[in-house]
Amino acid sequence: MKYTLFILINLLGLTVFSQSKQPVYLDKPFLQDYSIKYYSDNDKIQLKKVFTDRNGNIKVLSTNGLLIPVDGAFLKAGKLKADKSYRTIQHKHLLDIGLFQNQFVFLEENSIFSNAWAGSLMSKFQLKNTKLFSAGSDFQFLVSDGKKLELINQNKTIWSSSIDEEITDIKFSDHLFWVLTKHSIHTFSIEKNHSTKVFEGEDLTAFELIPSKKLIIIGTNDGFYRFDYLHKRVLGSKVTKLPSTNITTIKSIGEKLWIGTNNGCFSISQNEKIDYYNGERWLPNNDIIQISEGKNNSALILTKSGLAEIFFQKMTLAEKADFYEKQVRTRHIRNGFNASIEGMAKGDLSTGFLADSDNDGLWTSMYLGAEVFRYVVTKSEDALQNCRESLDAMERLFTINGIPGFPSRSFERSGYIKQLADPERWQHAQDKEWDWKSTTSSDEAIGHIFVYGAIAELINDNSLRKRSIKLIDTLMSHIIKNDFYLIDYDGKPTTWGKWNPSYVNSFPKNVGDRKLNSSNIVAMLQTAYHFTKKTIYKEKAFELMKKHGYFENLMRPMKEIGYAPEDADEHSKKMSDAWNHSDDEMYFLGYWGLYRYAFNDTLKAHYKKAIIDHWQTERPEKEGLWNIFTALTGTSSFDLNEAAWYLREHPLDLIDWNISNSHRKDIEKLPENFRTQTIKEVLPPDERPIQRHNANMFNLDRMRGNGTSEHSAGDIWLLPYWLGRYLGVISPPQK
């Protein structure tokens, strides 16, 4: 694609405008965060501190001696094990650990020593019951028992003093030792042998010095202060608009300030952007003990249950797509379906199984769509083979049940009905080796038609094209033959497979199902006519639009959709008790056929208005797929930067960990509303529960089945990315 010279610069990449006047996100590397966790296998010991030395070795001080992280990798939890590297110090009772010249230094009763410098460092002192220390310069160390202070150098006590408060931390910076108590901060000058109180406050819990800015960040049990120690003044008021305010530790790493609390940790960048790390997606435990700097600006987060190392890897969206492609192919393909892993034990992928789903046809149609667009963009034979295998599964949904034109929800080998989800929906196939799932809904139907249309239009494989057109015709023939119903094995319409006017128009005009079902069935009929040229599909579509008001229904502005009126029937009230995000998914999948295969340009222009009207309503969610689907209309405004944000901010870990955000003080909560938008600004995907596109992106918490399942990236991430690449609004990776 050729780009004009008009360039818009955003924070993490570039956006240019194509010749079609649509913006294009230039895929430049960004920093992708991920966590490797190490759990303590002994809950009786207390973890105290963690550091890494110049060689990249990590050591954790505990009440049971030194520990090291072993056998950990991304998505594979490791353990904290006893450090046996120096057998000659294993008998020592270590009280504290620190760094000097990026080498480990240890405190034991009456001495400070190290294995660095050929083991020559051994500074002895007289102070009893020591608890903590800090290294200064030129092998000087300040030690404390919590009240008294002694400065030592080569077995000599140079200076001693005491403070009438409990000393909780000591640091060295700007040629000064800085001493923290619960109510004050003091400095000690080596040159002057003199201490000075520089700050007074209440409930001080942690502090960090940033010499380049002459700042101290002072933590409390309710937020933190920024203190200008050069001019001895607090900058602004106490900062409390934070994810959690009970601060336990503070550390400056690179250009970020890291803050640990008793409910997770967070980083604050120079532009005040907060990234919150909560739950076992990131941490062994939310109770943070200490944060220190790891290799390459990684963050070592020590918690009560273990250690997390949070890494930041440069990555393009294309590289992220490759990562997710492997995730899907190695773990999430079940009989050709795009499936989830369930039944895991606390995130252990080896303990889970590939699960059937009510929506196997829908999730697979979305993943299959991603592979269609990937093939068109890259001409990858691997993508084409993936299309073949998933189309095999989609095709078999029709043939396994013996009902002409009826797609099953799913199928599985026989003998397991009682172990499968919704066992009452499962039926035996004529082939005794297999069972199939009934009660197929409109969700699956629109997914089928969307992806068969994409294959038929875009893939230059004659066999795949013919099979897809046949499947379109098969499904739509069933629907028309049965008066716009999906008819199940029992000869009755399924609960949700209903597009008949008597059903659709039974809803009041402001109930969403009236608009949705009208939009979907017109899109499906247009797709069927476009590829089969059978006039019945066109005739039925115009009959629905003109005679039964489906055009008026589908064009109804989204602002009119809401609660059913008081005099409505109970079904209408039930169907409009809140905004249905599954409906959004059905709408946007349907927009492919509604807009792309419109009968004429006049209708196409109207459809464009309906799509953009819907998108305007969805904008607060920053939903990547809805934004990029909107781009198919050719509009220049579809929140491309928010779509790219969605793709960048998705975590690599798609496991359903428990996560909590409701307690946060940095989010603005909203009153209850029809759209179930809980907060003013949507949280990034890596801070909220893992969700498919049919979920509410404003969900704050997930507190069930911690680490028991893993989602596939096939529908969640790969579809919006490859659709964006196909539409040309996301560029190939840039150098």
XYZ file of C-alpha atoms in Angstrom:
735
model
C 0.000 0.000 0.000
C 1.229 3.496 -0.820
C 1.172 6.056 1.964
C 0.831 9.820 1.654
C 3.230 12.142 3.435
C 0.631 13.166 5.981
C 1.737 11.513 9.199
C 0.084 11.426 12.585
C 2.363 10.381 15.409
C 0.906 8.443 18.301
C 2.589 7.190 21.431
C 3.627 3.725 20.347
C 3.726 3.793 16.581
C 2.796 5.829 13.551
C -0.491 6.337 11.791
C -0.509 7.400 8.156
C -3.346 7.870 5.700
C -3.698 5.565 2.723
C -4.792 6.639 -0.726
C -8.308 5.558 0.289
C -8.122 8.273 2.993
C -8.340 5.721 5.777
C -5.750 5.873 8.550
C -3.192 3.061 8.673
C -1.509 1.941 11.882
C 2.206 1.418 11.242
C 3.198 -1.712 13.125
C 6.335 -0.670 14.973
C 7.752 -2.541 17.986
C 6.173 -1.875 21.371
C 6.952 -3.276 24.824
C 4.929 -6.398 25.612
C 4.873 -7.319 29.275
C 4.610 -10.845 30.622
C 5.310 -12.571 33.908
C 7.234 -15.624 35.068
C 6.188 -16.777 38.536
C 8.003 -18.790 41.189
C 6.050 -20.130 44.146
C 7.349 -20.889 47.615
C 6.652 -24.523 48.487
C 6.761 -23.804 52.215
C 4.068 -21.453 53.508
C 5.626 -21.454 56.975
C 8.684 -19.437 55.946
C 8.622 -15.688 55.470
C 10.030 -14.140 52.306
C 11.885 -10.923 53.071
C 13.880 -9.420 50.180
C 14.989 -10.106 46.606
C 17.857 -8.787 44.476
C 19.725 -9.656 41.294
C 23.472 -9.133 40.862
C 25.573 -8.045 37.891
C 25.608 -11.623 36.594
C 21.817 -11.893 36.519
C 21.660 -14.206 39.538
C 18.537 -13.764 41.662
C 18.538 -14.459 45.392
C 15.619 -14.278 47.793
C 16.229 -13.861 51.507
C 13.804 -15.794 53.687
C 13.547 -16.811 57.309
C 14.866 -20.161 56.120
C 17.973 -18.792 54.417
C 18.636 -17.933 50.787
C 16.351 -19.157 48.012
C 16.707 -19.092 44.244
C 14.060 -19.280 41.500
C 14.199 -22.498 39.448
C 12.350 -24.176 36.561
C 10.134 -21.211 35.721
C 9.064 -20.132 32.252
C 6.207 -18.198 30.738
C 2.980 -20.118 31.485
C 4.998 -22.620 33.549
C 5.269 -21.737 37.216
C 8.608 -22.388 38.869
C 9.620 -22.846 42.498
C 11.736 -21.056 45.055
C 14.340 -23.570 46.214
C 17.138 -23.473 48.778
C 20.297 -21.838 47.421
C 23.064 -24.405 47.809
C 25.640 -22.668 45.635
C 27.875 -21.703 48.592
C 27.721 -24.585 51.037
C 30.083 -22.783 53.413
C 27.551 -20.046 54.213
C 24.479 -22.230 54.520
C 24.948 -22.461 58.283
C 24.959 -18.667 58.670
C 21.903 -16.894 60.044
C 21.346 -14.178 57.442
C 19.386 -11.147 58.617
C 19.415 -8.921 55.528
C 20.612 -8.820 51.934
C 21.597 -5.908 49.706
C 23.740 -4.839 46.787
C 27.030 -2.973 46.596
C 28.588 -2.382 43.199
C 25.915 -4.785 41.905
C 27.281 -7.628 44.048
C 25.389 -9.462 46.790
C 26.214 -8.370 50.334
C 24.836 -10.129 53.423
C 24.170 -9.115 57.003
C 24.557 -11.551 59.871
C 24.848 -10.908 63.569
C 27.832 -8.531 64.108
C 29.192 -8.694 60.540
C 28.661 -7.828 56.875
C 30.230 -10.088 54.270
C 30.124 -11.038 50.603
C 31.350 -13.766 48.284
C 32.407 -11.101 45.765
C 35.817 -9.438 45.806
C 37.328 -12.890 46.349
C 35.459 -13.076 49.652
C 37.643 -10.364 51.177
C 34.732 -8.253 52.458
C 34.154 -9.026 56.128
C 33.245 -5.976 58.202
C 32.582 -6.651 61.867
C 30.807 -4.361 64.330
C 29.601 -4.316 67.940
C 25.916 -3.427 67.536
C 23.663 -6.230 68.737
C 20.354 -7.485 67.306
C 20.887 -5.871 63.916
C 18.030 -6.028 61.414
C 18.980 -4.062 58.333
C 21.760 -2.247 56.559
C 22.618 -0.203 53.495
C 25.841 0.057 51.535
C 27.303 3.514 51.064
C 30.460 4.274 49.122
C 33.989 2.903 49.437
C 32.860 -0.179 51.428
C 31.095 1.824 54.104
C 27.884 0.361 55.551
C 25.224 1.769 57.829
C 23.670 -0.900 60.066
C 20.717 -0.675 62.441
C 18.917 -2.663 65.099
C 15.750 -0.642 64.502
C 16.731 2.160 66.894
C 20.494 2.622 66.826
C 22.683 3.310 63.793
C 26.366 2.484 63.267
C 28.502 3.435 60.288
C 31.249 0.862 59.773
C 34.212 0.566 57.464
C 36.702 -2.317 57.566
C 35.836 -3.453 61.096
C 35.796 0.103 62.457
C 32.818 2.009 63.776
C 33.115 5.501 62.306
C 29.905 6.993 63.685
C 26.955 5.957 65.796
C 23.656 7.528 66.754
C 20.054 6.631 67.580
C 16.555 7.725 66.618
C 13.593 7.720 68.988
C 11.449 5.900 66.448
C 11.513 2.487 64.830
C 13.815 2.490 61.796
C 12.208 0.564 58.926
C 14.493 1.189 55.924
C 17.859 2.661 54.941
C 19.024 3.775 51.481
C 22.105 5.548 50.104
C 21.948 8.264 47.474
C 23.537 11.632 46.676
C 26.398 10.981 49.148
C 23.896 10.604 51.971
C 22.310 7.795 53.902
C 18.542 8.188 54.123
C 16.742 6.631 57.089
C 13.002 5.945 57.187
C 10.843 5.639 60.291
C 7.076 5.462 60.602
C 6.918 9.217 61.165
C 9.981 10.777 59.551
C 12.920 10.644 57.162
C 16.453 11.496 58.298
C 19.708 11.943 56.417
C 23.218 11.139 57.564
C 26.220 12.790 55.957
C 29.411 10.716 55.924
C 31.513 13.820 55.412
C 29.995 15.718 58.336
C 29.113 12.775 60.591
C 25.821 14.503 61.143
C 22.161 13.488 60.883
C 19.235 15.752 59.930
C 15.474 15.239 59.950
C 14.184 16.237 56.506
C 10.543 15.100 56.526
C 7.804 14.462 59.053
C 4.541 12.635 58.429
C 2.220 9.905 59.638
C 2.069 6.192 58.869
C 5.087 6.214 56.547
C 5.591 2.756 55.081
C 8.191 2.959 52.265
C 10.300 5.392 50.286
C 12.404 5.677 47.140
C 14.905 8.317 46.027
C 15.078 9.602 42.467
C 18.318 11.661 42.453
C 17.937 12.869 38.861
C 14.805 14.749 39.904
C 15.846 15.442 43.514
C 12.697 13.630 44.599
C 11.709 11.240 47.344
C 8.583 9.189 46.803
C 7.190 8.592 50.295
C 4.621 5.831 50.728
C 1.964 5.666 53.415
C -0.931 3.375 54.200
C -3.086 5.744 52.133
C -1.171 6.876 49.057
C 2.160 8.633 48.592
C 3.867 12.034 48.624
C 6.315 13.523 46.166
C 8.943 15.372 48.220
C 11.462 17.776 46.655
C 14.424 17.200 48.941
C 16.510 19.956 47.352
C 13.981 22.615 48.349
C 12.537 20.610 51.243
C 8.892 20.823 50.155
C 6.057 18.483 49.270
C 4.967 18.753 45.643
C 1.199 18.931 45.444
C -1.097 16.979 47.700
C -0.840 13.340 48.681
C -1.504 11.053 45.711
C -4.409 8.708 46.484
C -6.025 8.184 43.075
C -4.314 4.818 42.756
C -5.292 1.172 42.171
C -4.463 0.465 45.824
C -3.250 2.920 48.453
C -1.824 0.772 51.258
C 1.774 1.013 50.057
C 4.351 -1.547 51.162
C 7.340 -0.888 48.876
C 8.526 1.557 46.193
C 11.203 1.168 43.517
C 12.303 3.261 40.548
C 13.216 1.067 37.559
C 14.217 2.681 34.292
C 11.698 5.417 33.568
C 8.948 3.859 35.690
C 8.063 4.104 39.329
C 6.940 0.757 40.764
C 4.717 0.664 43.832
C 3.771 -2.441 45.796
C 0.695 -2.628 48.000
C -1.280 -5.208 49.937
C -3.470 -5.639 46.830
C -1.099 -5.985 43.891
C 1.438 -3.600 42.424
C 1.478 -0.966 39.719
C 3.915 1.086 37.701
C 3.617 4.782 36.898
C 5.302 6.022 33.718
C 6.607 9.529 33.111
C 3.332 10.518 31.454
C 1.470 9.336 34.609
C 0.077 6.230 32.892
C -0.666 3.536 35.467
C -0.262 -0.184 34.704
C -1.812 -2.375 37.382
C -0.656 -5.929 38.094
C -3.210 -7.889 40.104
C -3.932 -11.595 40.406
C -2.025 -14.662 39.329
C -1.838 -13.605 35.716
C 1.070 -11.576 37.078
C 1.792 -12.407 40.729
C 1.914 -15.440 43.033
C 0.090 -13.351 45.620
C -1.312 -9.808 45.794
C 0.432 -8.989 49.092
C 3.679 -7.331 47.947
C 6.759 -7.424 50.174
C 9.426 -5.817 48.002
C 10.153 -4.722 44.434
C 13.645 -4.582 42.962
C 15.216 -4.233 39.548
C 15.914 -7.329 37.483
C 17.692 -7.864 34.182
C 16.985 -5.464 31.306
C 14.637 -3.260 33.346
C 12.507 -6.214 34.396
C 10.789 -5.929 37.776
C 11.263 -8.480 40.547
C 8.063 -8.562 42.619
C 8.389 -10.441 45.894
C 5.063 -11.470 47.409
C 4.032 -13.477 50.457
C 3.662 -16.599 48.292
C 6.573 -16.266 45.919
C 8.353 -14.210 43.291
C 7.242 -12.754 39.965
C 9.593 -11.418 37.332
C 7.782 -9.074 34.957
C 9.575 -8.713 31.645
C 9.171 -6.210 28.819
C 9.919 -7.565 25.359
C 10.006 -5.535 22.173
C 7.414 -6.963 19.804
C 5.388 -5.954 16.777
C 1.746 -6.893 16.323
C 2.895 -9.286 13.603
C 5.206 -11.036 16.063
C 2.397 -11.164 18.604
C 0.205 -12.748 15.921
C 2.861 -15.423 15.374
C 2.918 -16.119 19.109
C -0.857 -16.461 19.260
C -0.938 -18.588 16.102
C 1.261 -21.133 17.864
C -0.927 -20.921 20.964
C -3.991 -21.844 18.923
C -2.422 -24.604 16.840
C -0.587 -26.337 19.683
C -3.295 -26.140 22.351
C -6.696 -25.072 21.060
C -7.730 -27.200 18.088
C -10.343 -29.877 18.900
C -11.545 -31.919 15.915
C -10.842 -28.836 13.807
C -12.783 -26.542 16.155
C -11.337 -23.491 17.877
C -11.705 -24.599 21.512
C -10.870 -23.585 25.069
C -8.819 -25.583 27.559
C -10.701 -26.291 30.788
C -10.241 -28.288 33.970
C -6.728 -26.993 34.646
C -5.155 -26.982 38.077
C -4.059 -23.419 38.826
C -2.784 -22.535 35.371
C -1.005 -25.826 34.691
C -1.684 -26.352 30.980
C -0.776 -30.023 31.165
C -3.734 -30.703 33.455
C -6.485 -29.336 31.192
C -8.615 -30.776 28.408
C -10.082 -29.420 25.174
C -13.698 -28.589 25.981
C -16.803 -28.615 23.845
C -18.821 -25.425 23.694
C -22.321 -24.229 22.920
C -20.653 -21.976 20.381
C -18.095 -24.262 18.742
C -19.483 -23.210 15.368
C -19.289 -19.510 16.229
C -15.822 -19.460 17.820
C -14.515 -21.574 14.952
C -16.094 -19.339 12.316
C -14.278 -16.379 13.866
C -10.926 -18.164 13.995
C -11.503 -19.493 10.483
C -12.187 -15.924 9.374
C -8.840 -14.882 10.857
C -7.084 -17.616 8.870
C -8.923 -16.589 5.688
C -7.681 -13.010 6.033
C -4.213 -14.242 6.994
C -4.059 -16.339 3.840
C -5.209 -13.468 1.637
C -2.573 -11.163 3.136
C 0.366 -13.596 3.335
C -0.478 -16.414 0.882
C 0.655 -18.752 3.658
C 0.074 -22.420 2.808
C -0.106 -23.055 6.540
C -3.039 -20.647 6.826
C -4.741 -22.322 3.868
C -4.382 -25.750 5.470
C -5.818 -24.360 8.713
C -8.799 -23.138 6.687
C -9.310 -26.596 5.212
C -9.208 -28.306 8.604
C -11.616 -25.913 10.314
C -13.971 -25.940 7.322
C -14.039 -29.734 7.619
C -15.327 -29.325 11.195
C -17.868 -26.671 10.215
C -19.104 -28.813 7.330
C -19.497 -31.873 9.552
C -21.792 -29.903 11.854
C -24.382 -30.234 9.063
C -23.858 -33.865 8.143
C -23.593 -35.495 11.568
C -27.173 -34.877 12.696
C -29.287 -36.160 9.780
C -31.417 -32.982 9.666
C -31.242 -31.365 6.198
C -29.590 -27.945 6.382
C -29.391 -27.830 10.179
C -25.980 -27.066 11.734
C -25.262 -28.747 15.070
C -23.739 -26.703 17.829
C -20.914 -29.215 18.234
C -20.028 -32.893 18.078
C -17.932 -35.262 20.179
C -17.157 -38.966 20.439
C -19.899 -40.980 22.074
C -19.932 -42.197 25.657
C -19.199 -38.848 27.279
C -22.548 -37.024 27.219
C -22.804 -36.874 31.015
C -19.342 -35.327 31.193
C -19.985 -32.670 28.545
C -21.393 -29.178 28.960
C -25.224 -29.078 28.880
C -25.703 -32.878 28.617
C -29.445 -32.464 27.985
C -28.693 -30.872 24.610
C -26.691 -33.793 23.275
C -28.170 -36.335 20.844
C -26.857 -39.602 19.455
C -25.732 -39.577 15.832
C -26.586 -42.389 13.401
C -22.899 -43.260 13.606
C -22.757 -44.788 17.083
C -19.234 -43.509 17.557
C -20.443 -39.896 17.721
C -22.899 -37.566 19.462
C -23.972 -34.087 18.389
C -25.268 -31.021 20.198
C -28.679 -29.586 19.340
C -30.580 -26.298 19.986
C -28.387 -24.269 17.613
C -28.909 -20.525 17.927
C -28.734 -17.457 15.727
C -25.225 -16.775 17.060
C -23.914 -19.812 15.234
C -25.940 -19.126 12.086
C -24.550 -15.629 11.537
C -21.023 -16.923 12.218
C -21.443 -19.629 9.596
C -22.688 -17.223 6.935
C -19.992 -14.627 7.696
C -17.081 -16.982 7.231
C -18.499 -18.925 4.270
C -18.950 -15.620 2.483
C -15.368 -14.607 3.293
C -14.026 -17.922 1.975
C -16.170 -17.835 -1.159
C -15.118 -14.296 -1.986
C -11.470 -14.234 -1.000
C -9.853 -17.671 -1.227
C -8.761 -18.736 -4.700
C -9.128 -22.438 -3.977
C -11.979 -23.767 -6.115
C -12.803 -26.655 -3.789
C -13.039 -24.468 -0.684
C -15.057 -21.892 -2.585
C -17.609 -24.442 -3.853
C -17.947 -26.067 -0.443
C -18.530 -22.700 1.222
C -21.188 -21.639 -1.281
C -22.902 -24.998 -0.860
C -22.947 -24.511 2.919
C -24.436 -21.011 2.536
C -27.139 -22.431 0.289
C -27.733 -25.418 2.572
C -28.277 -23.336 5.705
C -30.331 -20.610 4.033
C -32.510 -23.154 2.204
C -33.303 -24.726 5.575
C -34.212 -21.327 7.040
C -36.472 -20.317 4.142
C -38.063 -23.763 3.855
C -38.965 -23.576 7.543
C -40.469 -20.074 7.409
C -37.386 -18.364 8.845
C -36.814 -20.752 11.730
C -34.062 -23.220 12.603
C -35.917 -26.518 13.116
C -34.282 -28.953 15.540
C -34.400 -32.767 15.822
C -37.778 -32.587 17.554
C -39.405 -30.690 14.678
C -39.623 -27.497 16.727
C -37.809 -24.171 16.319
C -34.753 -23.753 18.497
C -34.992 -21.143 21.242
C -32.977 -18.476 19.420
C -32.985 -19.554 15.765
C -35.943 -17.349 14.845
C -36.154 -14.685 12.135
C -39.856 -15.032 11.302
C -41.763 -11.699 11.230
C -44.324 -12.904 13.766
C -41.454 -13.431 16.225
C -39.208 -10.505 15.284
C -41.946 -7.888 15.185
C -43.526 -9.160 18.381
C -40.851 -7.189 20.215
C -41.471 -3.499 20.891
C -39.498 -1.272 18.540
C -36.947 -0.305 21.184
C -36.067 -3.907 22.135
C -32.749 -4.867 20.584
C -33.740 -8.281 19.223
C -36.114 -6.668 16.736
C -33.294 -4.656 15.187
C -30.685 -7.411 15.521
C -32.643 -10.259 13.951
C -33.734 -8.019 11.086
C -30.154 -6.926 10.417
C -28.803 -10.469 10.589
C -31.341 -12.163 8.329
C -31.027 -9.485 5.642
C -27.248 -9.892 5.735
C -27.606 -13.674 5.468
C -30.032 -13.458 2.527
C -27.824 -10.945 0.720
C -24.820 -13.247 1.164
C -26.785 -16.232 -0.145
C -27.981 -14.305 -3.218
C -24.520 -12.846 -3.903
C -22.931 -16.278 -4.231
C -25.761 -18.509 -5.460
C -27.716 -15.966 -7.573
C -30.914 -17.758 -6.551
C -33.656 -15.140 -6.847
C -35.603 -16.529 -3.893
C -33.000 -15.102 -1.518
C -33.304 -11.630 -2.998
C -37.098 -11.806 -3.124
C -37.351 -12.920 0.486
C -34.966 -10.202 1.634
C -37.010 -7.445 -0.024
C -40.220 -8.995 1.253
C -38.895 -8.815 4.790
C -37.573 -5.286 4.351
C -40.617 -3.805 2.620
C -43.628 -5.820 3.760
C -42.514 -6.629 7.294
C -40.511 -3.524 8.168
C -37.112 -5.175 8.493
C -35.390 -2.263 6.763
C -36.906 0.150 9.262
C -35.970 -2.247 12.058
C -32.321 -2.567 11.085
C -31.950 1.175 10.492
C -33.374 2.094 13.901
C -30.771 4.245 15.733
C -29.011 2.553 18.608
C -29.903 5.417 20.923
C -33.526 4.206 20.779
C -32.663 0.712 22.037
C -33.400 0.277 25.725
C -35.687 -1.247 28.291
C -39.014 -2.639 27.093
C -42.010 -0.457 27.990
C -44.083 -1.275 31.050
C -46.920 -2.789 28.999
C -44.602 -5.154 27.081
C -44.805 -8.930 27.475
C -42.505 -10.701 29.922
C -40.306 -12.160 27.177
C -39.601 -8.692 25.784
C -38.770 -7.408 29.256
C -36.435 -10.315 29.869
C -34.693 -9.738 26.544
C -34.120 -6.051 27.309
C -33.104 -6.060 30.963
C -29.630 -4.817 29.938
C -27.446 -4.287 26.889
C -26.590 -7.641 25.311
C -22.957 -7.781 24.233
C -23.512 -11.074 22.403
C -25.834 -9.072 20.169
C -22.937 -6.741 19.330
C -20.916 -9.729 18.186
C -23.766 -10.920 15.990
C -24.335 -7.460 14.529
C -20.726 -6.913 13.516
C -20.218 -10.384 12.059
C -23.410 -9.745 10.097
C -22.161 -6.373 8.859
C -19.703 -8.213 6.609
C -22.559 -9.553 4.502
C -24.899 -6.618 5.088
C -22.485 -4.013 3.724
C -20.207 -5.999 1.451
C -22.932 -7.871 -0.431
C -25.607 -5.135 -0.431
C -28.120 -5.493 -3.274
C -27.443 -1.953 -4.531
C -25.483 1.199 -3.740
C -28.490 2.941 -2.197
C -28.898 0.186 0.366
C -25.143 0.115 0.900
C -25.165 3.805 1.813
C -27.974 3.212 4.313
C -26.191 0.216 5.802
C -23.071 2.309 6.252
C -25.062 4.789 8.333
C -26.444 1.961 10.496
C -22.988 0.469 11.052
C -21.405 3.789 11.990
C -24.347 4.599 14.260
C -23.767 1.309 16.087
C -20.018 1.942 16.257
C -20.617 5.348 17.843
C -22.475 3.622 20.670
C -19.682 1.080 21.120
C -16.790 3.552 21.167
C -16.354 3.689 24.967
C -15.487 -0.041 24.968
C -12.471 0.473 22.665
C -13.329 -2.946 21.248
C -10.713 -3.806 18.633
C -12.959 -5.992 16.497
C -15.876 -3.549 16.356
C -13.564 -0.680 15.407
C -11.889 -2.639 12.636
C -15.152 -4.094 11.298
C -16.369 -0.499 11.009
C -13.401 0.223 8.743
C -14.873 -2.061 6.057
C -17.338 0.774 5.250
C -14.440 2.932 4.079
C -15.007 5.547 6.778
C -11.939 7.505 7.829
C -13.084 7.581 11.464
C -13.205 4.224 13.260
C -10.914 4.671 16.288
C -7.889 2.969 14.775
C -5.625 4.011 17.643
C -8.016 2.386 20.123
C -8.088 -0.776 17.998
C -4.285 -0.886 18.019
C -4.349 -0.230 21.776
C -6.664 -3.234 22.175
C -4.231 -5.426 20.234
C -1.117 -4.167 22.020
C -2.585 -4.301 25.510
C -3.887 -7.860 25.357
C -1.857 -10.096 27.670
C 0.061 -13.034 26.233
C -1.369 -15.061 29.125
C -5.019 -15.821 28.230
C -5.669 -17.962 31.317
C -8.781 -17.168 33.373
C -7.064 -16.003 36.530
C -9.047 -14.330 39.270
C -8.659 -10.589 39.123
C -10.096 -7.705 41.112
C -10.538 -4.054 40.155
C -13.670 -2.964 42.026
C -11.590 -1.662 44.925
C -9.514 0.706 42.786
C -9.430 4.401 43.640
C -8.049 5.457 40.249
C -11.204 4.564 38.329
C -14.359 6.661 38.076
C -17.393 4.486 38.689
C -20.730 5.183 37.030
C -24.283 4.659 38.317
C -26.119 1.564 37.100
C -27.141 1.953 33.475
C -28.665 0.012 30.597
C -25.313 -0.560 28.898
C -23.837 -1.956 32.145
C -20.898 0.400 31.771
C -19.408 0.293 35.249
C -16.630 2.897 34.900
C -16.038 5.997 32.805
C -12.850 4.785 31.084
C -12.448 1.143 30.079
C -9.459 -0.690 31.579
C -6.747 -2.213 29.358
C -7.317 -5.875 28.423
C -4.351 -7.012 30.528
C -5.886 -5.513 33.686
C -9.366 -7.009 33.354
C -10.707 -10.567 33.044
C -9.968 -12.392 29.778
C -13.087 -12.050 27.652
C -14.404 -12.915 24.230
C -16.003 -10.233 22.089
C -19.469 -11.140 23.370
C -18.639 -9.991 26.923
C -18.904 -6.611 28.608
C -15.492 -4.946 28.374
C -16.374 -2.995 31.521
C -16.400 -6.126 33.682
C -14.052 -5.364 36.570
C -13.637 -8.617 38.464
C -13.392 -12.360 38.032
C -13.477 -14.397 41.240
C -14.161 -18.012 40.290
C -12.139 -20.994 39.115
C -8.722 -19.358 39.470
C -6.479 -20.599 36.634
C -8.815 -23.392 35.539
C -9.160 -22.495 31.843
C -7.314 -20.883 28.945
C -8.996 -19.033 26.080
C -7.934 -19.369 22.485
C -6.534 -16.268 20.803
C -8.130 -17.417 17.551
C -11.331 -15.415 17.916
C -10.268 -12.929 20.615
C -7.149 -11.506 18.968
C -6.297 -13.056 15.603
C -9.587 -12.077 13.950
C -9.315 -8.312 14.576
C -5.601 -8.323 13.718
C -5.876 -10.172 10.407
C -9.067 -8.355 9.436
C -7.142 -5.115 10.011
C -4.285 -6.383 7.873
C -6.703 -7.457 5.120
C -8.509 -4.099 5.122
C -5.146 -2.349 4.987
C -5.633 -0.348 8.183
C -2.806 -2.202 9.956
C 0.495 -2.241 8.124
C 2.990 -5.088 7.819
C 5.656 -4.988 10.550
C 7.949 -1.963 10.285
C 11.659 -1.880 11.013
